[in-house]
Coordinates of C-alpha atoms and ligand atoms in Angstrom, one line a residue:
Chain A
M1 CA 0.0 0.0 0.0
A2 CA 1.2 3.5 -0.9
Y3 CA 2.1 6.1 1.7
I4 CA -0.6 8.7 1.4
W5 CA 0.2 12.3 2.3
P6 CA -2.8 14.6 2.2
I7 CA -1.6 18.2 2.2
G8 CA -4.0 20.9 3.5
G9 CA -3.8 24.3 4.9
G10 CA -6.1 27.1 5.5
K11 CA -5.6 30.0 3.2
G12 CA -5.0 30.2 -0.5
G13 CA -1.5 31.0 -1.4
S14 CA 0.2 29.5 1.6
G15 CA 2.1 27.2 -0.7
K16 CA 0.2 23.9 -0.6
S17 CA 0.7 23.3 -4.3
F18 CA 4.3 24.4 -4.3
L19 CA 5.1 22.1 -1.4
T20 CA 3.1 19.2 -2.9
S21 CA 5.1 19.5 -6.1
S22 CA 8.4 19.9 -4.2
L23 CA 7.9 17.0 -1.8
G24 CA 6.7 14.9 -4.8
R25 CA 9.9 15.7 -6.7
L26 CA 12.1 14.9 -3.7
S27 CA 10.3 11.6 -3.2
A28 CA 10.6 10.7 -6.8
G29 CA 14.3 11.7 -6.7
L30 CA 14.8 9.0 -4.1
G31 CA 13.7 6.5 -6.6
K32 CA 10.2 6.1 -5.2
R33 CA 7.3 5.9 -7.6
T34 CA 5.5 9.0 -6.6
L35 CA 2.0 10.2 -7.7
V36 CA 0.7 13.7 -7.0
I37 CA -3.0 14.2 -7.2
D38 CA -4.6 17.7 -7.7
L39 CA -7.8 17.7 -5.7
D40 CA -8.0 21.4 -5.6
L41 CA -10.6 21.1 -8.3
G42 CA -11.8 24.4 -9.7
A43 CA -8.5 26.0 -8.9
A44 CA -6.2 23.3 -10.2
N45 CA -2.6 24.3 -11.0
L46 CA -0.5 21.5 -9.7
H47 CA 0.1 20.3 -13.3
T48 CA 1.9 23.5 -14.1
L49 CA 4.1 23.1 -11.1
V50 CA 5.2 19.6 -12.2
G51 CA 5.9 20.6 -15.7
V52 CA 2.8 19.3 -17.5
P53 CA 1.2 22.5 -18.9
Y54 CA -1.5 20.7 -20.9
P55 CA -2.5 17.4 -19.2
K56 CA -4.3 15.2 -21.7
K57 CA -6.5 13.5 -19.1
G58 CA -7.2 13.9 -15.4
F59 CA -9.4 13.4 -12.4
S60 CA -12.5 14.7 -14.2
D61 CA -12.4 11.7 -16.6
F62 CA -12.6 9.4 -13.7
I63 CA -15.6 11.2 -12.4
R64 CA -17.3 11.4 -15.8
K65 CA -16.6 8.0 -17.3
K66 CA -17.9 5.0 -15.4
T67 CA -15.6 2.5 -16.9
L68 CA -12.4 4.3 -16.3
R69 CA -10.1 3.4 -13.4
L70 CA -8.4 6.1 -11.4
E71 CA -4.9 4.8 -12.5
D72 CA -6.0 5.3 -16.2
T73 CA -6.1 9.0 -15.6
V74 CA -2.5 9.2 -14.5
V75 CA -0.1 11.2 -16.8
E76 CA 3.7 11.1 -16.8
T77 CA 5.7 14.2 -15.9
P78 CA 9.1 15.2 -17.3
F79 CA 10.6 13.9 -14.1
E80 CA 11.5 10.3 -13.6
N81 CA 9.3 8.4 -11.2
L82 CA 6.9 11.4 -10.8
F83 CA 3.3 11.0 -12.0
L84 CA 0.3 13.2 -11.9
I85 CA -3.4 13.1 -11.8
S86 CA -4.4 16.5 -12.9
G87 CA -7.4 18.5 -11.6
A88 CA -7.4 20.7 -14.7
H89 CA -10.6 20.6 -16.8
D90 CA -12.7 20.3 -13.7
N91 CA -15.1 23.1 -13.4
F92 CA -16.7 22.0 -10.1
D93 CA -15.6 22.4 -6.6
I94 CA -14.5 19.4 -4.6
A95 CA -17.1 20.4 -2.0
N96 CA -19.7 19.4 -4.6
L97 CA -18.4 16.0 -5.3
P98 CA -21.4 13.7 -4.7
Y99 CA -21.2 11.2 -1.9
E100 CA -20.9 8.1 -4.0
Q101 CA -18.2 9.7 -6.2
K102 CA -16.3 10.6 -3.1
I103 CA -16.4 7.1 -1.6
K104 CA -15.4 5.7 -5.0
T105 CA -12.5 8.1 -5.2
L106 CA -11.3 7.4 -1.6
R107 CA -11.3 3.7 -2.3
A108 CA -9.5 4.1 -5.6
I109 CA -6.8 6.2 -4.0
M110 CA -6.2 3.7 -1.3
K111 CA -5.7 1.0 -3.9
L112 CA -3.2 2.9 -6.1
D113 CA 0.0 1.1 -6.8
Y114 CA 2.7 3.7 -6.0
D115 CA 5.2 4.2 -3.3
S116 CA 4.0 7.6 -2.3
V117 CA 0.8 9.5 -3.1
L118 CA 0.5 13.2 -2.3
L119 CA -2.8 14.9 -2.3
D120 CA -3.0 18.6 -2.9
L121 CA -6.3 19.5 -1.2
G122 CA -6.6 23.2 -1.7
A123 CA -8.1 25.6 0.8
G124 CA -11.4 25.2 2.5
T125 CA -13.0 23.0 5.1
S126 CA -15.8 21.3 3.2
F127 CA -16.7 17.8 4.4
N128 CA -15.2 16.3 1.3
T129 CA -11.9 18.0 1.9
L130 CA -11.9 16.8 5.5
D131 CA -12.7 13.3 4.4
F132 CA -9.8 13.3 2.0
F133 CA -7.5 14.7 4.7
L134 CA -8.6 11.8 7.0
I135 CA -7.9 9.1 4.4
S136 CA -4.4 8.6 6.0
Q137 CA -2.8 9.3 9.4
H138 CA -0.1 11.4 7.7
G139 CA -2.0 14.6 7.0
I140 CA 0.3 17.6 6.5
F141 CA -0.8 21.2 7.5
I142 CA 0.8 24.1 5.8
T143 CA 0.6 27.7 7.0
T144 CA 2.6 30.9 6.6
P145 CA 3.6 32.9 9.7
E146 CA 0.7 35.3 9.2
P147 CA -2.4 35.6 11.5
T148 CA -4.8 35.1 8.6
S149 CA -3.2 31.8 7.6
I150 CA -2.8 30.6 11.1
E151 CA -6.4 31.3 11.9
N152 CA -7.4 29.2 8.9
V153 CA -5.2 26.3 9.8
Y154 CA -6.6 26.2 13.3
R155 CA -10.1 26.2 11.8
L156 CA -9.1 23.4 9.5
L157 CA -7.6 21.4 12.4
R158 CA -10.7 21.8 14.6
S159 CA -12.9 20.8 11.6
I160 CA -10.9 17.7 11.1
Y161 CA -11.1 16.9 14.7
F162 CA -14.9 17.3 14.6
R163 CA -15.2 15.3 11.4
R164 CA -13.4 12.3 13.0
I165 CA -15.7 12.5 16.0
R166 CA -18.6 12.6 13.7
Y167 CA -17.7 9.3 12.1
C168 CA -18.4 7.6 15.4
F169 CA -22.0 8.8 15.8
N170 CA -25.2 8.8 13.8
V171 CA -26.9 12.1 13.1
T172 CA -29.3 12.1 16.0
D173 CA -26.7 11.2 18.6
F174 CA -24.3 13.8 17.2
K175 CA -27.0 16.4 17.5
A176 CA -27.7 15.4 21.0
L177 CA -24.1 15.7 21.8
E178 CA -23.9 19.2 20.3
D179 CA -26.9 20.2 22.5
E180 CA -25.2 18.8 25.5
V181 CA -22.0 20.7 24.8
V182 CA -23.9 24.0 24.6
I183 CA -25.7 23.2 27.9
R184 CA -22.4 22.4 29.7
F185 CA -20.0 24.9 28.1
G186 CA -22.1 27.7 26.7
S187 CA -23.0 28.6 23.1
G188 CA -19.4 29.7 22.3
S189 CA -18.3 26.1 22.6
V190 CA -20.1 24.5 19.6
S191 CA -17.1 25.0 17.4
K192 CA -14.8 23.5 20.0
P193 CA -14.1 19.8 19.6
E194 CA -12.1 19.9 22.8
C195 CA -15.4 20.6 24.7
M196 CA -17.2 17.9 22.8
I197 CA -14.6 15.3 23.6
K198 CA -15.0 16.1 27.3
V199 CA -18.7 15.4 27.0
I200 CA -18.1 12.2 25.1
A201 CA -15.6 11.1 27.8
D202 CA -18.5 11.5 30.3
V203 CA -21.4 10.1 28.4
Y204 CA -19.9 7.7 25.9
P205 CA -16.8 6.4 27.7
E206 CA -16.3 3.5 25.4
K207 CA -16.4 5.6 22.2
H208 CA -14.1 8.1 24.0
E209 CA -11.5 5.3 24.3
Q210 CA -11.9 4.4 20.6
L211 CA -11.5 8.0 19.7
Q212 CA -8.4 8.4 21.8
D213 CA -6.9 5.4 20.1
A214 CA -7.8 6.8 16.7
F215 CA -6.3 10.2 17.5
S216 CA -3.1 8.8 19.0
A217 CA -2.6 6.9 15.7
F218 CA -2.5 10.2 13.7
R219 CA 0.9 11.5 12.7
F220 CA 0.0 14.9 11.6
K221 CA 2.7 17.3 10.5
L222 CA 3.0 21.0 10.5
I223 CA 5.1 23.0 8.0
I224 CA 5.6 26.8 8.2
N225 CA 6.1 28.1 4.7
Q226 CA 7.4 31.5 3.5
V227 CA 9.4 32.2 6.6
R228 CA 11.2 35.5 6.4
K229 CA 14.3 36.6 8.2
H230 CA 12.6 38.4 11.0
D231 CA 9.9 35.9 11.6
N232 CA 9.9 33.9 14.8
A233 CA 11.6 30.6 14.0
A234 CA 10.1 29.0 17.1
L235 CA 6.5 29.6 15.9
G236 CA 5.9 26.0 14.6
M237 CA 7.2 24.5 17.8
Q238 CA 5.0 26.8 19.9
M239 CA 2.0 25.9 17.8
S240 CA 2.5 22.2 18.0
R241 CA 3.0 22.3 21.8
M242 CA -0.1 24.5 22.3
I243 CA -2.2 22.2 20.1
E244 CA -1.1 19.2 22.0
K245 CA -1.9 20.8 25.4
H246 CA -5.2 22.4 24.5
L247 CA -6.7 20.1 21.9
G248 CA -4.9 16.9 22.9
L249 CA -3.9 16.3 19.3
H250 CA -0.3 15.5 18.4
I251 CA 1.1 17.4 15.5
E252 CA 4.7 17.2 14.8
F253 CA 6.5 20.3 13.6
A254 CA 8.3 19.3 10.5
G255 CA 10.2 22.5 9.9
N256 CA 10.3 26.0 8.4
V257 CA 10.6 26.7 4.7
A258 CA 12.3 30.0 4.0
Y259 CA 10.7 32.6 1.7
D260 CA 12.6 33.1 -1.5
D261 CA 11.7 35.3 -4.5
H262 CA 13.3 32.7 -6.7
V263 CA 10.2 30.5 -6.1
H264 CA 8.3 33.1 -8.1
D265 CA 10.9 33.1 -10.8
A266 CA 11.0 29.4 -11.1
V267 CA 7.2 29.2 -11.3
C268 CA 7.2 31.9 -14.0
Q269 CA 10.0 30.3 -16.0
Q270 CA 8.3 26.9 -15.6
V271 CA 11.4 25.3 -14.2
S272 CA 12.0 23.1 -11.2
F273 CA 12.9 25.4 -8.3
L274 CA 14.7 22.5 -6.6
E275 CA 16.9 22.0 -9.6
R276 CA 17.5 25.6 -10.7
Y277 CA 18.0 27.0 -7.3
S278 CA 19.2 23.9 -5.4
Y279 CA 21.7 25.8 -3.2
T280 CA 19.3 28.3 -1.8
R281 CA 18.2 28.2 1.8
T282 CA 14.7 27.4 0.7
A283 CA 15.8 24.3 -1.3
C284 CA 17.8 23.1 1.8
D285 CA 14.7 23.6 3.9
L286 CA 12.6 21.6 1.5
R287 CA 15.0 18.7 1.6
E288 CA 15.2 18.8 5.4
V289 CA 11.4 18.9 5.7
S290 CA 11.0 16.1 3.3
R291 CA 13.6 14.0 5.2
Q292 CA 11.7 14.8 8.5
I293 CA 8.4 13.7 7.1
V294 CA 9.6 10.5 5.5
Q295 CA 11.7 9.6 8.5
S296 CA 9.0 9.8 11.1
A297 CA 6.4 8.1 8.9
G298 CA 6.0 4.8 10.7
K299 CA 3.7 2.5 8.9
Q300 CA 0.7 3.4 6.7
M301 CA -2.5 2.2 8.1
V302 CA -5.7 1.3 6.4
F303 CA -8.6 3.4 7.5
N304 CA -12.1 2.4 6.7
Y305 CA -14.6 4.8 8.3
M306 CA -16.9 4.7 5.4
Chain B
M1 CA -5.5 12.4 28.6
Q2 CA -7.2 15.6 27.6
K3 CA -7.2 17.4 30.9
G4 CA -8.3 20.9 30.7
F5 CA -5.5 23.5 31.2
E6 CA -6.9 24.5 34.5
Q7 CA -6.6 20.9 35.7
L8 CA -2.9 20.7 35.1
N9 CA -0.6 21.3 37.9
Y10 CA 1.8 24.3 37.8
Y11 CA 4.7 22.2 36.6
E12 CA 2.7 20.8 33.7
M13 CA 1.3 24.3 32.9
L14 CA 4.8 25.6 32.5
D15 CA 6.1 22.4 30.8
I16 CA 8.8 21.8 33.4
K17 CA 9.9 19.0 35.6
P18 CA 9.2 19.0 39.3
D19 CA 12.9 19.4 40.0
A20 CA 13.3 22.5 37.8
V21 CA 15.7 25.1 39.1
P22 CA 14.7 28.8 39.2
F23 CA 16.5 29.6 36.0
E24 CA 14.4 27.0 34.2
I25 CA 11.2 28.2 35.8
R26 CA 11.9 31.8 34.6
H27 CA 12.7 30.5 31.2
A28 CA 9.6 28.5 31.0
Y29 CA 7.5 31.4 32.2
N30 CA 8.8 33.6 29.5
A31 CA 8.2 31.0 26.9
A32 CA 4.6 30.6 28.0
L33 CA 4.1 34.3 27.8
Q34 CA 5.4 34.3 24.3
V35 CA 2.7 31.8 23.4
Y36 CA -0.3 33.1 25.3
Q37 CA 0.1 36.9 25.3
P38 CA -2.6 38.7 23.4
G39 CA -0.4 39.7 20.5
S40 CA 1.1 36.2 20.1
L41 CA 1.0 34.7 16.6
A42 CA 1.1 31.1 17.8
S43 CA -2.2 31.3 19.6
Y44 CA -3.8 33.8 17.2
S45 CA -7.6 33.1 17.1
F46 CA -7.1 29.9 19.1
F47 CA -8.7 31.2 22.3
S48 CA -11.5 33.6 23.1
G49 CA -10.6 36.7 25.1
D50 CA -11.9 35.1 28.3
E51 CA -10.0 31.9 27.8
R52 CA -6.8 33.7 27.2
R53 CA -7.2 35.8 30.3
D54 CA -7.9 32.8 32.4
I55 CA -4.8 31.0 31.0
L56 CA -2.6 34.0 31.6
S57 CA -3.7 34.4 35.1
L58 CA -3.1 30.7 35.8
I59 CA 0.4 31.1 34.4
E60 CA 1.1 34.1 36.6
K61 CA 0.0 32.1 39.6
A62 CA 2.1 29.1 38.6
Y63 CA 5.1 31.3 38.2
A64 CA 4.6 33.3 41.4
T65 CA 4.2 30.0 43.3
L66 CA 7.1 28.1 41.9
I67 CA 9.6 30.9 41.9
N68 CA 9.1 31.5 45.7
D69 CA 10.9 28.8 47.7
Q70 CA 8.4 28.7 50.6
A71 CA 5.3 28.8 48.3
R72 CA 6.8 26.1 46.2
K73 CA 7.4 23.9 49.1
D74 CA 3.8 24.3 50.3
Y75 CA 2.6 23.6 46.8
N76 CA 4.7 20.4 46.6
E77 CA 3.3 19.2 49.9
E78 CA -0.2 19.8 48.5
L79 CA 0.6 17.8 45.3
I80 CA 2.1 15.0 47.4
S81 CA -1.0 14.8 49.6
R82 CA -3.2 14.7 46.5
G83 CA -1.1 11.9 45.2
E84 CA 0.0 13.8 42.1
L85 CA 3.6 13.9 43.1
N86 CA 5.7 11.2 44.7
A87 CA 8.5 11.9 47.1
E88 CA 10.8 9.4 45.6
K89 CA 13.0 7.3 47.7
V90 CA 16.4 7.6 46.1
A91 CA 17.7 4.1 45.6
S92 CA 21.4 3.7 45.6
P93 CA 23.9 6.4 46.6
A94 CA 26.4 4.9 44.1
V95 CA 24.6 6.6 41.2
K96 CA 26.4 9.9 40.6
K97 CA 24.2 11.5 38.0
P98 CA 21.5 13.8 39.3
V99 CA 18.2 12.1 40.1
S100 CA 14.9 13.7 40.2
I101 CA 13.2 13.7 43.6
F102 CA 9.7 13.9 42.4
N103 CA 7.7 12.0 39.9
I104 CA 4.4 13.1 38.6
S105 CA 1.8 10.3 38.6
H106 CA -1.8 10.6 37.8
S107 CA -3.5 7.3 38.0
P108 CA -2.5 5.0 40.8
A109 CA -5.4 2.9 39.7
V110 CA -5.1 -0.8 39.9
R111 CA -7.2 -2.7 37.5
I112 CA -9.7 -5.0 38.9
V113 CA -10.9 -7.6 36.5
I114 CA -14.4 -8.9 36.4
T115 CA -14.6 -12.6 37.1
N116 CA -15.0 -14.5 33.9
N117 CA -18.1 -14.3 31.8
E118 CA -19.0 -18.0 31.9
A119 CA -19.1 -17.9 35.7
L120 CA -21.4 -14.9 35.6
K121 CA -23.7 -16.5 33.1
R122 CA -23.9 -19.6 35.2
K123 CA -24.8 -17.6 38.3
I124 CA -27.5 -15.7 36.4
N125 CA -29.1 -18.9 35.3
Q126 CA -29.0 -20.4 38.8
S127 CA -30.2 -17.4 40.8
Q128 CA -33.9 -17.4 41.7
L129 CA -33.8 -13.7 42.6
I130 CA -32.3 -12.7 39.2
G131 CA -34.8 -14.8 37.4
D132 CA -37.7 -13.2 39.2
I133 CA -36.4 -9.7 38.5
L134 CA -35.9 -10.3 34.8
A135 CA -39.4 -11.9 34.6
Q136 CA -41.0 -8.6 35.7
N137 CA -42.1 -6.2 33.0
A138 CA -40.4 -3.3 34.7
L139 CA -36.7 -2.8 35.4
C140 CA -35.4 0.0 37.5
G141 CA -32.0 1.0 38.8
A142 CA -32.7 -0.6 42.2
D143 CA -33.3 -3.9 40.3
L144 CA -30.0 -3.5 38.6
K145 CA -28.3 -3.0 41.9
K146 CA -29.9 -6.1 43.4
I147 CA -28.7 -8.1 40.4
R148 CA -25.2 -6.8 40.7
S149 CA -25.1 -7.5 44.5
E150 CA -26.4 -11.0 43.9
L151 CA -23.7 -11.6 41.4
G152 CA -21.1 -10.3 43.8
V153 CA -19.8 -7.6 41.5
E154 CA -18.6 -4.3 43.0
I155 CA -19.7 -1.0 41.5
E156 CA -16.0 -0.1 41.1
Q157 CA -15.6 -3.1 38.8
I158 CA -18.3 -1.9 36.6
A159 CA -16.8 1.6 36.6
Q160 CA -13.5 0.1 35.6
E161 CA -14.9 -2.0 32.9
T162 CA -17.3 0.4 31.3
K163 CA -15.4 3.6 32.0
I164 CA -18.6 5.1 33.1
R165 CA -18.1 7.6 35.9
H166 CA -18.9 6.4 39.4
D167 CA -21.5 9.1 40.2
H168 CA -23.4 8.2 37.1
L169 CA -23.5 4.6 38.1
R170 CA -24.7 5.5 41.6
S171 CA -27.4 7.8 40.3
M172 CA -28.6 4.9 38.1
E173 CA -28.7 2.4 40.8
E174 CA -30.4 4.7 43.2
D175 CA -32.9 5.9 40.6
H176 CA -31.9 9.4 41.2
I177 CA -33.8 10.7 38.3
A178 CA -32.7 14.3 38.5
R179 CA -29.1 13.4 38.4
L180 CA -29.3 11.0 35.4
P181 CA -27.8 12.1 32.1
A182 CA -30.1 12.8 29.1
A183 CA -32.0 9.8 27.8
V184 CA -29.8 9.3 24.7
F185 CA -26.8 8.9 26.9
L186 CA -28.5 7.0 29.6
K187 CA -29.4 4.3 27.1
G188 CA -25.8 3.8 26.3
F189 CA -24.9 3.6 29.9
V190 CA -27.5 0.9 30.7
R191 CA -26.4 -1.1 27.7
S192 CA -22.8 -1.1 28.9
Y193 CA -23.9 -2.0 32.4
L194 CA -26.0 -4.9 31.2
K195 CA -23.2 -6.2 28.9
C196 CA -20.7 -5.9 31.8
L197 CA -22.9 -8.2 33.9
C198 CA -23.6 -10.5 30.9
L199 CA -27.3 -9.9 31.3
E200 CA -29.3 -10.7 28.1
P201 CA -30.9 -9.8 25.8
V202 CA -29.3 -6.4 26.1
E203 CA -31.6 -4.5 23.7
E204 CA -34.8 -5.7 25.3
L205 CA -33.6 -5.1 28.8
S206 CA -32.3 -1.7 28.1
T207 CA -35.5 -0.7 26.5
R208 CA -37.4 -2.1 29.5
Y209 CA -35.2 0.0 31.8
M210 CA -35.6 3.1 29.7
D211 CA -39.4 2.7 29.7
T212 CA -39.4 2.1 33.5
V213 CA -37.3 5.2 34.2
A214 CA -39.4 7.3 31.9
R215 CA -42.5 6.5 33.9
F216 CA -40.9 7.8 37.2
P217 CA -42.2 11.1 38.4
Q218 CA -39.9 13.9 37.2
K219 CA -38.4 15.9 40.0
Ligands
LIG401 N1 8.7 29.4 0.2 C1 8.2 30.3 -0.7 N2 8.9 31.4 -1.0 C2 8.4 32.3 -1.8 N3 7.3 32.2 -2.5 C3 6.6 31.1 -2.2 C4 7.0 30.1 -1.3 N4 6.0 29.1 -1.3 C5 5.1 29.5 -2.2 N5 5.4 30.7 -2.7 C6 4.6 31.5 -3.7 O1 3.3 31.5 -3.3 C7 2.4 31.3 -4.4 C8 1.2 30.5 -4.0 O2 1.7 29.1 -3.7 P1 0.8 27.9 -4.0 O3 0.1 28.0 -5.3 O4 1.6 26.7 -3.8 O5 -0.3 28.1 -2.9 P2 -1.6 27.3 -2.5 O6 -1.6 27.1 -1.1 O7 -1.6 26.0 -3.3 O8 -2.8 28.2 -3.0 P3 -4.2 27.8 -3.4 O9 -5.0 27.4 -2.1 O10 -4.8 29.0 -4.1 O11 -4.1 26.6 -4.3 C9 3.2 30.7 -5.5 O12 3.0 31.3 -6.7 C10 4.7 30.9 -5.1 O13 5.3 31.8 -5.9
LIG402 MG1 -2.9 25.3 -4.8

């Protein structure tokens, strides 16, 4: 089974696609058969970042044609061992992917025969995005050191936490839980999974144990991208400690990636940043982050919530 | 896990070991301020204004207590008496490296295991009392308690096994209607309780219990 790395982050422009393509290239460079999938439908641009300006086929074909398998929509890239499922030609938002299609896609992704699969999830916290994020225990969060981006990443994190809790309950029980949370913690607490988990510990102790097991299996990662000279380098560490303390979720800080104007240049010239500017601080950071992530991977588990 | 911040002890709040020296305490305090201060990027949008204020005031208190020798001593005593901190008996004097004197421990709990299920089931089949109770068309908390006592199972064992809080179990057995959790949750409780005692059929009995309880006068 492939290692699956869902890559999410709050705000647009934080560098999810750039990091997906970079991590994908580094993985392919190690000789691993690597597939990057653009699930940021509607705003797809991963193909451009991996050197395939006009992909001949893509994810939309899988959705539209019943007989097609997901692996039939894969295209090669100019880089050895790196493959792509493009999101271009999709004019709908992933949030609108119908339920059956989503399940079909999730199953197909898990069956893919590659060493690593990276999912560029785009911004947003639609249920579909959350479900794709939860397909593997290796979800990666990307943020920049700006309050706007951090706010979004915290929202995404709490949404994912809620979504995972939600899998354990049916609609009515979940509603009852929500009501109970408001009764106990006040109306400001509905968006706080940490309050809900306390209620669950009290009224569904067995489910609480199951959830604890599930959450302790997650190996979430946090990357701070576009870090400039004067930014606080300890930010990622502070965030991960705080999340652990207050949400009880373990997120490992995988490193900072420096801001570099050459990223823009490489994108514009349609060349690989890692190759053209391989001695820059940013390229070093990318290699370090990639090493971190692969090293602490552990084993890929099969999740079947649905 | 998942203790609220306010339930952590001062050492945990500041992320330091119980044998931290003042230098480390000061350092940890500054680090905490960096994270929790209103302008901090790391905690941006994470807390409401009130939550942030509460956390900061706890951190102040933690720092003020731990940095003062006498206050810290008193606080340690308090933790020791609560069983959260062990005054460690240092083993061999031959060890030269520094040893910590305290060890934080949270659950001294020893696990009591319910006697095996087969034995329980046999007892249930043989007991006249249990047979009579299960033959009625009502089933209240007091009945559950009678069955449990007949089987010789302690309430602590049920709490251990089902992870249901003690006070909830007591309220159930005493039919303390006002203290029972909402029906949706109660149903789960009674199911776990029945399963734990190997009482069957679980669905039917839990429904019977829920119906019985629903007919009690509300306080
Ligand atoms: N480390 C970096 N240094 C400098 N510029 C960067 C860096 N990372 C990303 N960028 C720039 O930010 C822009 C946005 O990046 P990217 O497209 O990867 O973001 P995104 O998170 O995928 O956005 P969206 O949610 O809109 O898909 C890129 O055009 C790139 O030039
Ligand atoms: Mg993108």
